[in-house]
Amino acid sequence: MSAPAKEKAVTGIEQLEAEAIHVLREVAGEFDRPALLFSGGKDSTVLVHLAVRAFAPVAPPFTLVHVDTGHNFPEVLQFRDDIVERFGLRLHVAEVQDWIDRGAVQERQDGMRNPLQTVPLLDTITDEKFDAVIGGGRRDEERSRAKERIFSVRDSFGRWDPRRQRVELWNLYNGMHSPGEHVRVFPISNWTELDVWRYVEARDIELPSLYFAHQREVYLRDGMWLTAGQWGGPGDDEETVEKTVRYRTVGDGSCTGAVESDAATVADIIAEIKASRLTERGASRADDRMSEAAMEDRKREGYF
Amino acid sequence: MTSDLLRLVTAGSVDDGKSTLVGRLLYDTKSVLSDQIDAVLRSSEERGLDNPDLSLLVDGLRAEREQGITIDVAYRYFATAKRTFVLADTPGHVHYLRNTVTGASTADHAVLLTDARKGVLEQTRRHLAVMAMLGVPGITLAVNKLDLVDFDQATYESVRDEFVSHAESLGFRSDQITTVPMSALAGDNVVSRSDRTPWYDGPTLLEHLETVRPDERGCDVGLRVPVQYVLRDTDYRAYAGQVAAGSVRPGDEVVVLPAGARSTVTEVGTPDGPVDEATAGQPVALTLADDLPVSRGDLIAAADRVPELAAEVTATVCWLAEEPLRPGARVLLKHGTRVTKCRVPSLNARFDEQQLVLERDPECLELNDIGQVRLEVADALPFDTYTDCVATGAFLLINPDGGDTLAAGQVGDTLSAVTGDG
C-alpha cells in the first residue's frame, strides 16, 4: 500500500471512517468492559469491520452482543456466526425467548418482538457489567436519533433523557459515568444509509443475502411485504405471493418489511437508494409507525 | 485539506425561522423523502395548519413539537452533486447556547440567521462571539423573512452592514463573511435564485455553501498524536491515535510527553497496513525504536517542535453548566486523551459580548458566559495555544462528581483579538 499524497482530497467516506475509528479507540481506552451490539445487519457489520480495522493487527477489545428476538432470519444468524468465527471474536447472545419463558417480559398481542428487546438488553448490560455499549445507530434514521450524542450516558435504568445530554465538543468525548450507569456509543452517527453502502462497496464487505434482490414468498400487512414465519403470519385473510424483493434493514421478522427491488449488487443498491423516495425505516419498519414519537419513547426506556 | 464534506452549524434567535430554513434546505435539495413529508403533512393537518410546517421535519422531540421550539442540537445530512453536508442544527433559545457551542466546535462554516425586520440582535452577537472564540473559519448571515419587508434593498443592506461591522470587530476578516438576502418560507435565494431580489447579484445560500473553501483551522505546530490505546501482541507494540496535526514518516524523531523521552518512529501503521507517510486526520498506529513506557494519555510530538509543558495556564472558557464557576473550583480537565485534576485559582475576566469589552475580576462565570481564567493542573501538560492548534489547544472541564461536561476550554487568550486588549 503506497502512502497517500499530501494533496490528495480526503473524501467524505475517509473522514467518516477516521471519525469512527477515533471513537472506537476512545471507547477501548476509556472503558473497562465495552461491548459492541452486533445483529448481522449492515450497520453493525460495518461497525465490526471498523473495529477490526481500528485495532489491526490486534483483535478488537470488544465483546459482541446480540439480543436475539427469536424472530430473526436464519441466514442472518448464520452470517452473524460466520463473522464471529472469521475475525476470532467473542459473542454473547441474549435470547428474548428466555426472558419470555421466565415471565420477565410478556409476548405482545401483535406478535412483534422488537419492543421486547429492551429488558433483555438492559439485564445483559447489568449482568455482564458492560460499561460501554457500542451501537450502529445513525442520526439520519429517525428524528429523535438525530438528537443523539456520539457518547450518550444512560442512567442505572438505561434511560435516555434528551434534555440532559452532555455537550459534545471537538473530538473530546467524555466517557465519565457513575457506578450503575453506562454509556451508549454511536461511532457511525454521522453516516447516512448511502454512506454505509458506499463503505460496503469501498471495503468490499460481505452482507447477508437478504439485502440483495431475491425471489421470496411474502404477504401484505399494513402496506408492508412480510415473510411468512414463526412470528405469526400470514393470517387467514392474508394471501401469500411470490415477489422479487430485498431488505433495507434486517431486524425482527415480525415488523421488518421487504421492498420490491431488482437491485442484486451493491452498485445496484447504491443507485436504488439515490433514487428512492422512502427512508429506510419508513419503508421497512412497522414498529416506528406506532406513534409520532415511537422511537423517542423506546429510547427513553433504554432501547437503542 | 480539501474535502467534499462540509460541516455546518446553524444558529439564530428564537422565531427567526431557522427550522424552516433547515427544512427548506433539506426539502429543496430533495433530501427529504416522501414518508417524512407525509409525516409532516399529517402532523400539520392534526395541528390544524393550512400549510405544511417545514420546521416539523427537524424538530424531533416530543417537547419540541409540544412547545414549538428547538431544544437540542440535531444533526442533518444532505448532499448535492458537488458536496455532502453534515449540518448541526442548533437551538436559538439563549438557555441552550451550550448546544450551539457543541455544533460550532467542529464546524467548517456557520450559518447565522436573522429576521430582516429585527436586524442584528443580542443573540446574534452572542452567537457571533461563540463562533469567533471557537475560530469557526467562515460565517454566512442569512437575512431572512425578506418577504415581510417587501424585499426592500435598503433594509437588507442596513442589516448586512451592521452584521459585517460587528463580525469584523470580533476578528473575522471580510473574506470570511458572506451575507444573503432570503425568505426561507417562500424559498427565495435559499436553493434557487429569487427574481424578487433583482438588486442582489451574489450566490444563493446553497451555491455559497457548495463552493466555500473554509480556511483550514490553524495547525502549524509539527506532529501531534495523542495516544488513545496501546496495541499489543506477542512481538508487536504500537501506539494507536489520530494524527491531530502535522505528518509522520518512518525515521522521524519524536518525543513522548509528558515524560519527555525521545525515540524514532520505525513504522507508521494504518488500517491498510504500513505507509510511508500519514497526515492530519488519519488514524495511525506508531511503532517506536525504543522500548518506552508509553500509555494512553501521552502525546507523541515532533522532536524538533515540542509543545511546552505547563502546570499553569491562562485559558478562555465558555461556561456551560447551570451552577456558576467561582474562583477556587476543583474540576477535571480533559486534554487530548488525558484527564487531570485541575483547580481554578482565579477568574481574570468575563467577556461582555454585547459591548465587546472585558469585565475584570468577575465574581463568577454564569451559564453561557465566556471568560478568561487561570488554571492549575496536577500534572504539567503539553499544551499548544488554541490559535496555534485546535487539537492540542482545546480542553474540557468536567465535574468530578457527576461527570458532566462543564466548559469548553481553550489554552491562551482568544479574547484579546476581539477586545483589542493584549
Short mmCIF file of C-alpha atoms in Angstrom, two decimals, chain B:
data_model
loop_
_atom_site.label_atom_id
_atom_site.label_comp_id
_atom_site.label_asym_id
_atom_site.label_seq_id
_atom_site.Cartn_x
_atom_site.Cartn_y
_atom_site.Cartn_z
CA MET B 1 -7.06 19.55 3.36
CA THR B 2 -9.63 19.67 0.59
CA SER B 3 -12.78 17.75 1.11
CA ASP B 4 -16.17 17.09 -0.37
CA LEU B 5 -17.66 17.05 3.12
CA LEU B 6 -18.55 20.35 4.78
CA ARG B 7 -19.55 20.53 8.43
CA LEU B 8 -22.03 23.31 9.05
CA VAL B 9 -23.55 24.84 12.13
CA THR B 10 -26.70 26.93 12.05
CA ALA B 11 -27.59 29.43 14.73
CA GLY B 12 -30.05 32.22 15.26
CA SER B 13 -32.61 33.63 17.64
CA VAL B 14 -35.92 32.08 18.54
CA ASP B 15 -38.53 32.65 15.81
CA ASP B 16 -36.09 33.79 13.15
CA GLY B 17 -37.20 30.84 11.02
CA LYS B 18 -34.18 28.61 11.46
CA SER B 19 -36.03 25.31 11.50
CA THR B 20 -37.90 26.49 8.44
CA LEU B 21 -34.61 27.28 6.71
CA VAL B 22 -33.18 23.88 7.53
CA GLY B 23 -36.42 22.24 6.43
CA ARG B 24 -36.23 24.27 3.20
CA LEU B 25 -32.61 23.24 2.53
CA LEU B 26 -33.50 19.60 3.05
CA TYR B 27 -36.69 19.88 1.02
CA ASP B 28 -35.22 21.77 -1.93
CA THR B 29 -32.15 19.54 -2.17
CA LYS B 30 -34.57 16.60 -2.26
CA SER B 31 -33.03 15.22 0.91
CA VAL B 32 -36.44 14.67 2.42
CA LEU B 33 -38.19 11.52 1.41
CA SER B 34 -41.86 11.07 0.84
CA ASP B 35 -42.61 9.19 4.06
CA GLN B 36 -41.03 12.05 6.05
CA ILE B 37 -43.06 14.56 4.04
CA ASP B 38 -46.19 12.50 4.64
CA ALA B 39 -45.48 12.58 8.37
CA VAL B 40 -45.14 16.38 8.26
CA LEU B 41 -48.34 16.76 6.26
CA ARG B 42 -50.14 14.51 8.72
CA SER B 43 -48.83 16.38 11.78
CA SER B 44 -49.54 19.78 10.20
CA GLU B 45 -53.09 18.72 9.48
CA GLU B 46 -53.56 17.37 13.01
CA ARG B 47 -52.45 20.77 14.30
CA GLY B 48 -54.97 22.49 12.07
CA LEU B 49 -52.39 24.31 9.94
CA ASP B 50 -53.25 25.43 6.42
CA ASN B 51 -49.72 24.98 5.08
CA PRO B 52 -47.27 22.19 5.88
CA ASP B 53 -44.90 23.28 8.62
CA LEU B 54 -41.40 22.51 7.28
CA SER B 55 -39.93 23.02 10.74
CA LEU B 56 -41.61 19.74 11.76
CA LEU B 57 -39.05 18.00 9.57
CA VAL B 58 -36.38 18.92 12.08
CA ASP B 59 -37.98 19.32 15.48
CA GLY B 60 -37.84 15.71 16.50
CA LEU B 61 -38.51 15.56 20.22
CA ARG B 62 -41.90 15.43 21.89
CA ALA B 63 -41.20 18.52 23.97
CA GLU B 64 -40.02 20.39 20.89
CA ARG B 65 -43.18 19.66 19.00
CA GLU B 66 -45.31 20.47 22.01
CA GLN B 67 -43.58 23.78 22.66
CA GLY B 68 -42.83 24.62 19.04
CA ILE B 69 -39.16 25.33 19.77
CA THR B 70 -35.90 23.54 19.15
CA ILE B 71 -34.21 22.33 22.35
CA ASP B 72 -31.24 20.30 21.37
CA VAL B 73 -28.74 20.23 18.57
CA ALA B 74 -29.78 17.85 15.82
CA TYR B 75 -27.58 16.60 13.04
CA ARG B 76 -28.94 16.59 9.48
CA TYR B 77 -27.41 15.26 6.33
CA PHE B 78 -27.90 16.44 2.81
CA ALA B 79 -25.98 16.21 -0.37
CA THR B 80 -25.82 17.90 -3.74
CA ALA B 81 -23.89 16.84 -6.81
CA LYS B 82 -20.99 18.95 -5.52
CA ARG B 83 -20.77 18.25 -1.83
CA THR B 84 -22.02 16.35 1.21
CA PHE B 85 -23.13 18.36 4.23
CA VAL B 86 -23.28 17.46 7.91
CA LEU B 87 -25.42 20.17 9.45
CA ALA B 88 -25.58 20.76 13.21
CA ASP B 89 -28.95 22.42 13.66
CA THR B 90 -28.76 24.25 16.98
CA PRO B 91 -31.42 25.85 19.16
CA GLY B 92 -31.99 29.59 19.22
CA HIS B 93 -33.09 29.91 22.81
CA VAL B 94 -30.45 31.57 24.96
CA HIS B 95 -30.70 28.88 27.62
CA TYR B 96 -29.46 26.27 25.18
CA LEU B 97 -26.35 28.12 23.98
CA ARG B 98 -24.30 25.12 25.04
CA ASN B 99 -25.75 23.25 22.08
CA THR B 100 -24.66 25.99 19.72
CA VAL B 101 -21.17 25.65 21.18
CA THR B 102 -21.38 21.89 20.64
CA GLY B 103 -22.29 22.31 16.97
CA ALA B 104 -19.78 25.09 16.37
CA SER B 105 -16.78 23.31 17.86
CA THR B 106 -16.43 21.07 14.81
CA ALA B 107 -17.94 23.33 12.14
CA ASP B 108 -16.15 24.42 8.98
CA HIS B 109 -18.74 27.09 8.41
CA ALA B 110 -21.54 28.78 10.34
CA VAL B 111 -24.87 29.99 9.02
CA LEU B 112 -26.42 32.65 11.27
CA LEU B 113 -29.98 33.72 10.76
CA THR B 114 -31.67 36.95 11.49
CA ASP B 115 -35.13 38.31 10.88
CA ALA B 116 -34.83 41.22 8.40
CA ARG B 117 -37.33 43.21 10.49
CA LYS B 118 -35.26 42.86 13.64
CA GLY B 119 -31.69 43.07 12.36
CA VAL B 120 -28.69 42.10 14.49
CA LEU B 121 -29.99 41.02 17.88
CA GLU B 122 -28.38 40.34 21.22
CA GLN B 123 -28.48 36.65 20.43
CA THR B 124 -26.84 37.20 17.01
CA ARG B 125 -23.99 38.98 18.78
CA ARG B 126 -23.69 36.20 21.34
CA HIS B 127 -23.59 33.54 18.63
CA LEU B 128 -21.02 35.52 16.65
CA ALA B 129 -18.84 35.76 19.76
CA VAL B 130 -19.03 31.98 20.19
CA MET B 131 -18.09 31.44 16.54
CA ALA B 132 -15.20 33.91 16.90
CA MET B 133 -13.93 32.31 20.10
CA LEU B 134 -14.09 28.82 18.61
CA GLY B 135 -12.40 30.00 15.43
CA VAL B 136 -15.10 28.86 13.01
CA PRO B 137 -13.39 29.50 9.67
CA GLY B 138 -16.27 31.22 7.86
CA ILE B 139 -19.70 32.66 8.51
CA THR B 140 -22.76 33.44 6.43
CA LEU B 141 -25.55 35.68 7.62
CA ALA B 142 -28.92 34.75 6.20
CA VAL B 143 -31.09 37.85 6.33
CA ASN B 144 -34.40 36.03 6.49
CA LYS B 145 -38.08 36.93 6.19
CA LEU B 146 -37.34 39.48 3.48
CA ASP B 147 -40.82 38.82 2.11
CA LEU B 148 -42.15 40.63 5.19
CA VAL B 149 -40.33 43.86 4.22
CA ASP B 150 -41.27 43.67 0.53
CA PHE B 151 -37.76 42.58 -0.43
CA ASP B 152 -36.51 46.04 0.41
CA GLN B 153 -32.89 46.51 -0.58
CA ALA B 154 -32.18 49.23 1.99
CA THR B 155 -33.40 47.05 4.86
CA TYR B 156 -31.14 44.21 3.76
CA GLU B 157 -28.14 46.49 3.35
CA SER B 158 -28.52 48.04 6.76
CA VAL B 159 -28.69 44.61 8.45
CA ARG B 160 -25.76 43.44 6.35
CA ASP B 161 -23.58 46.44 7.23
CA GLU B 162 -24.29 46.17 10.94
CA PHE B 163 -23.52 42.45 10.92
CA VAL B 164 -20.31 42.76 8.90
CA SER B 165 -19.04 45.54 11.10
CA HIS B 166 -19.77 43.56 14.26
CA ALA B 167 -18.17 40.40 12.86
CA GLU B 168 -15.07 42.35 11.87
CA SER B 169 -14.79 43.76 15.37
CA LEU B 170 -14.75 40.17 16.58
CA GLY B 171 -11.76 39.40 14.39
CA PHE B 172 -13.37 37.91 11.29
CA ARG B 173 -11.78 39.07 8.03
CA SER B 174 -14.10 40.40 5.35
CA ASP B 175 -13.34 37.42 3.09
CA GLN B 176 -14.67 35.09 5.79
CA ILE B 177 -18.07 36.80 5.87
CA THR B 178 -20.95 36.43 3.41
CA THR B 179 -24.50 37.73 3.65
CA VAL B 180 -27.51 36.51 1.66
CA PRO B 181 -30.99 38.11 1.48
CA MET B 182 -33.67 35.45 1.62
CA SER B 183 -37.07 34.14 2.52
CA ALA B 184 -36.78 30.60 3.83
CA LEU B 185 -40.55 30.25 3.97
CA ALA B 186 -41.00 31.07 0.29
CA GLY B 187 -37.66 29.67 -0.85
CA ASP B 188 -36.08 32.89 -2.15
CA ASN B 189 -32.28 32.63 -2.56
CA VAL B 190 -32.02 29.50 -0.42
CA VAL B 191 -31.53 26.98 -3.19
CA SER B 192 -32.97 28.84 -6.17
CA ARG B 193 -32.32 32.43 -7.14
CA SER B 194 -35.14 34.79 -6.47
CA ASP B 195 -36.48 37.23 -9.06
CA ARG B 196 -37.76 39.29 -6.16
CA THR B 197 -34.23 40.49 -5.28
CA PRO B 198 -33.06 41.85 -8.66
CA TRP B 199 -30.66 44.15 -6.78
CA TYR B 200 -28.74 41.16 -5.35
CA ASP B 201 -26.13 39.54 -7.59
CA GLY B 202 -24.45 37.25 -5.06
CA PRO B 203 -24.87 33.49 -4.71
CA THR B 204 -27.84 31.70 -3.18
CA LEU B 205 -27.15 30.23 0.24
CA LEU B 206 -26.68 26.74 -1.19
CA GLU B 207 -24.45 27.94 -4.05
CA HIS B 208 -22.23 29.62 -1.50
CA LEU B 209 -22.11 26.56 0.76
CA GLU B 210 -21.27 24.33 -2.19
CA THR B 211 -18.26 26.39 -3.16
CA VAL B 212 -16.91 27.92 0.04
CA ARG B 213 -13.39 26.77 0.88
CA PRO B 214 -13.03 27.47 4.57
CA ASP B 215 -9.58 28.26 5.90
CA GLU B 216 -8.02 25.28 7.47
CA ARG B 217 -8.11 25.72 11.23
CA GLY B 218 -4.65 26.74 12.35
CA CYS B 219 -2.37 23.80 12.99
CA ASP B 220 1.19 24.72 12.12
CA VAL B 221 2.86 23.13 15.13
CA GLY B 222 4.52 19.96 13.87
CA LEU B 223 3.47 16.39 14.61
CA ARG B 224 0.93 15.80 17.40
CA VAL B 225 -0.54 12.35 18.11
CA PRO B 226 -2.43 11.89 21.40
CA VAL B 227 -2.08 8.20 22.33
CA GLN B 228 -5.52 6.62 22.56
CA TYR B 229 -4.70 2.99 23.08
CA VAL B 230 -1.72 0.66 23.12
CA LEU B 231 -1.91 -2.19 20.60
CA ARG B 232 -0.10 -5.22 21.96
CA ASP B 233 0.56 -8.66 20.60
CA THR B 234 3.33 -11.15 21.30
CA ASP B 235 6.05 -9.22 19.48
CA TYR B 236 4.09 -6.16 18.41
CA ARG B 237 3.60 -2.95 20.32
CA ALA B 238 2.19 0.15 18.70
CA TYR B 239 0.55 3.37 19.85
CA ALA B 240 -2.83 4.00 18.30
CA GLY B 241 -4.08 7.53 17.79
CA GLN B 242 -5.27 10.01 15.23
CA VAL B 243 -2.74 12.41 13.74
CA ALA B 244 -4.01 15.65 15.25
CA ALA B 245 -1.50 17.90 13.50
CA GLY B 246 1.45 17.66 11.16
CA SER B 247 2.56 14.48 9.46
CA VAL B 248 4.63 11.44 10.37
CA ARG B 249 7.05 9.21 8.45
CA PRO B 250 9.21 6.26 9.44
CA GLY B 251 12.55 7.61 10.68
CA ASP B 252 11.03 10.75 12.21
CA GLU B 253 12.39 11.70 15.61
CA VAL B 254 9.67 12.11 18.21
CA VAL B 255 9.30 12.90 21.86
CA VAL B 256 6.77 11.28 24.18
CA LEU B 257 5.16 13.73 26.60
CA PRO B 258 4.82 14.49 29.43
CA ALA B 259 7.75 12.14 30.29
CA GLY B 260 9.96 13.69 27.61
CA ALA B 261 11.64 10.50 26.33
CA ARG B 262 12.87 10.59 22.75
CA SER B 263 12.74 7.91 20.10
CA THR B 264 12.39 7.29 16.38
CA VAL B 265 9.30 6.13 14.52
CA THR B 266 10.02 2.74 12.96
CA GLU B 267 6.63 2.08 11.39
CA VAL B 268 3.54 4.13 10.57
CA GLY B 269 0.73 1.58 10.68
CA THR B 270 -2.75 2.31 9.34
CA PRO B 271 -5.88 0.17 8.90
CA ASP B 272 -4.49 -0.64 5.42
CA GLY B 273 -1.04 -1.57 6.69
CA PRO B 274 2.22 0.38 6.96
CA VAL B 275 2.56 3.58 4.91
CA ASP B 276 5.36 6.00 4.02
CA GLU B 277 3.54 8.97 5.48
CA ALA B 278 0.37 9.80 7.39
CA THR B 279 -1.10 13.27 7.76
CA ALA B 280 -3.54 15.15 10.00
CA GLY B 281 -6.90 13.41 10.37
CA GLN B 282 -5.63 9.90 9.66
CA PRO B 283 -5.77 7.06 12.20
CA VAL B 284 -2.33 5.58 12.83
CA ALA B 285 -0.54 3.01 14.97
CA LEU B 286 3.04 4.15 15.56
CA THR B 287 5.88 1.78 16.40
CA LEU B 288 8.94 3.27 18.10
CA ALA B 289 12.59 2.16 18.03
CA ASP B 290 12.95 2.26 21.83
CA ASP B 291 11.05 0.39 24.48
CA LEU B 292 9.45 3.29 26.35
CA PRO B 293 6.64 3.24 28.92
CA VAL B 294 4.08 4.89 26.63
CA SER B 295 0.40 4.75 27.58
CA ARG B 296 -2.98 6.33 26.91
CA GLY B 297 -2.89 9.99 27.75
CA ASP B 298 0.61 10.56 26.41
CA LEU B 299 1.29 12.82 23.46
CA ILE B 300 3.72 11.86 20.70
CA ALA B 301 5.15 15.06 19.19
CA ALA B 302 7.80 16.14 16.70
CA ALA B 303 11.19 16.20 18.47
CA ASP B 304 12.11 19.49 16.80
CA ARG B 305 8.85 21.23 17.65
CA VAL B 306 7.97 20.21 21.17
CA PRO B 307 4.97 21.80 22.89
CA GLU B 308 5.61 23.46 26.21
CA LEU B 309 4.77 21.52 29.36
CA ALA B 310 2.79 23.74 31.69
CA ALA B 311 1.18 23.22 35.07
CA GLU B 312 -0.42 26.65 35.00
CA VAL B 313 -2.09 28.27 32.03
CA THR B 314 -4.30 31.14 31.06
CA ALA B 315 -7.35 29.91 29.24
CA THR B 316 -10.57 31.07 27.68
CA VAL B 317 -13.64 29.11 28.68
CA CYS B 318 -17.28 29.06 27.73
CA TRP B 319 -19.12 28.01 30.89
CA LEU B 320 -21.92 25.59 30.05
CA ALA B 321 -23.24 24.48 33.43
CA GLU B 322 -26.16 25.78 35.50
CA GLU B 323 -24.02 26.06 38.62
CA PRO B 324 -21.67 29.10 38.23
CA LEU B 325 -17.89 28.83 38.13
CA ARG B 326 -16.26 30.52 41.11
CA PRO B 327 -12.57 31.02 41.99
CA GLY B 328 -11.15 28.01 43.81
CA ALA B 329 -13.29 25.48 41.95
CA ARG B 330 -11.88 21.96 41.68
CA VAL B 331 -12.67 20.19 38.43
CA LEU B 332 -11.20 17.68 35.99
CA LEU B 333 -9.57 18.75 32.76
CA LYS B 334 -9.58 16.56 29.65
CA HIS B 335 -6.85 17.44 27.16
CA GLY B 336 -6.30 15.10 24.23
CA THR B 337 -6.62 11.65 25.79
CA ARG B 338 -5.54 12.65 29.31
CA VAL B 339 -7.75 13.59 32.24
CA THR B 340 -6.04 15.54 35.05
CA LYS B 341 -7.17 17.14 38.28
CA CYS B 342 -7.46 20.86 37.92
CA ARG B 343 -8.04 23.93 40.08
CA VAL B 344 -9.30 27.35 39.02
CA PRO B 345 -7.49 29.77 41.37
CA SER B 346 -8.75 32.93 39.72
CA LEU B 347 -11.17 34.34 37.20
CA ASN B 348 -9.44 37.06 35.22
CA ALA B 349 -12.26 38.47 33.16
CA ARG B 350 -15.76 37.99 31.89
CA PHE B 351 -16.46 38.87 28.27
CA ASP B 352 -19.40 41.12 27.59
CA GLU B 353 -20.33 40.01 24.11
CA GLN B 354 -22.82 42.83 23.63
CA GLN B 355 -20.37 45.64 24.38
CA LEU B 356 -17.29 43.68 23.26
CA VAL B 357 -15.42 44.54 26.45
CA LEU B 358 -13.81 42.56 29.24
CA GLU B 359 -15.16 42.95 32.74
CA ARG B 360 -12.17 42.39 35.06
CA ASP B 361 -12.16 40.10 38.10
CA PRO B 362 -15.73 38.86 37.94
CA GLU B 363 -17.16 37.08 40.98
CA CYS B 364 -18.23 34.13 38.88
CA LEU B 365 -18.96 32.92 35.38
CA GLU B 366 -22.61 32.02 34.86
CA LEU B 367 -24.21 29.66 32.38
CA ASN B 368 -23.21 30.67 28.82
CA ASP B 369 -20.59 33.22 29.95
CA ILE B 370 -17.32 33.42 28.09
CA GLY B 371 -14.39 34.35 30.27
CA GLN B 372 -10.69 34.25 30.90
CA VAL B 373 -9.36 32.13 33.75
CA ARG B 374 -6.16 30.81 35.33
CA LEU B 375 -5.90 27.06 35.62
CA GLU B 376 -3.56 24.85 37.64
CA VAL B 377 -3.30 21.20 36.64
CA ALA B 378 -2.00 18.42 38.88
CA ASP B 379 0.41 17.21 36.18
CA ALA B 380 2.09 19.53 33.71
CA LEU B 381 0.55 19.02 30.28
CA PRO B 382 1.87 19.58 26.73
CA PHE B 383 -0.31 22.48 25.68
CA ASP B 384 -0.32 24.40 22.44
CA THR B 385 -2.41 27.53 22.23
CA TYR B 386 -5.80 27.10 20.58
CA THR B 387 -4.90 29.56 17.84
CA ASP B 388 -1.77 27.52 17.03
CA CYS B 389 -3.53 24.15 17.07
CA VAL B 390 -7.15 23.35 17.88
CA ALA B 391 -6.47 19.70 18.69
CA THR B 392 -3.88 20.35 21.39
CA GLY B 393 -5.20 23.75 22.45
CA ALA B 394 -8.75 22.67 23.29
CA PHE B 395 -9.88 21.02 26.51
CA LEU B 396 -12.99 20.17 28.51
CA LEU B 397 -13.67 20.94 32.14
CA ILE B 398 -15.55 18.10 33.78
CA ASN B 399 -17.45 17.85 37.03
CA PRO B 400 -15.60 15.33 39.22
CA ASP B 401 -18.90 14.50 40.90
CA GLY B 402 -21.43 13.61 38.17
CA GLY B 403 -19.01 13.50 35.26
CA ASP B 404 -20.87 16.18 33.34
CA THR B 405 -19.00 18.45 30.96
CA LEU B 406 -18.87 21.95 32.45
CA ALA B 407 -16.97 24.05 29.96
CA ALA B 408 -15.44 24.32 26.53
CA GLY B 409 -11.88 25.48 27.09
CA GLN B 410 -9.08 26.92 25.00
CA VAL B 411 -5.49 27.41 26.00
CA GLY B 412 -4.41 31.01 25.60
CA ASP B 413 -6.10 34.30 25.32
CA THR B 414 -8.51 34.03 22.41
CA LEU B 415 -10.42 37.11 23.55
CA SER B 416 -7.77 39.77 23.09
CA ALA B 417 -8.20 39.88 19.32
CA VAL B 418 -11.82 40.68 19.97
CA THR B 419 -11.32 43.35 22.56
CA GLY B 420 -8.10 44.83 21.30
CA ASP B 421 -6.52 44.13 24.70
CA GLY B 422 -3.45 42.18 24.81
#
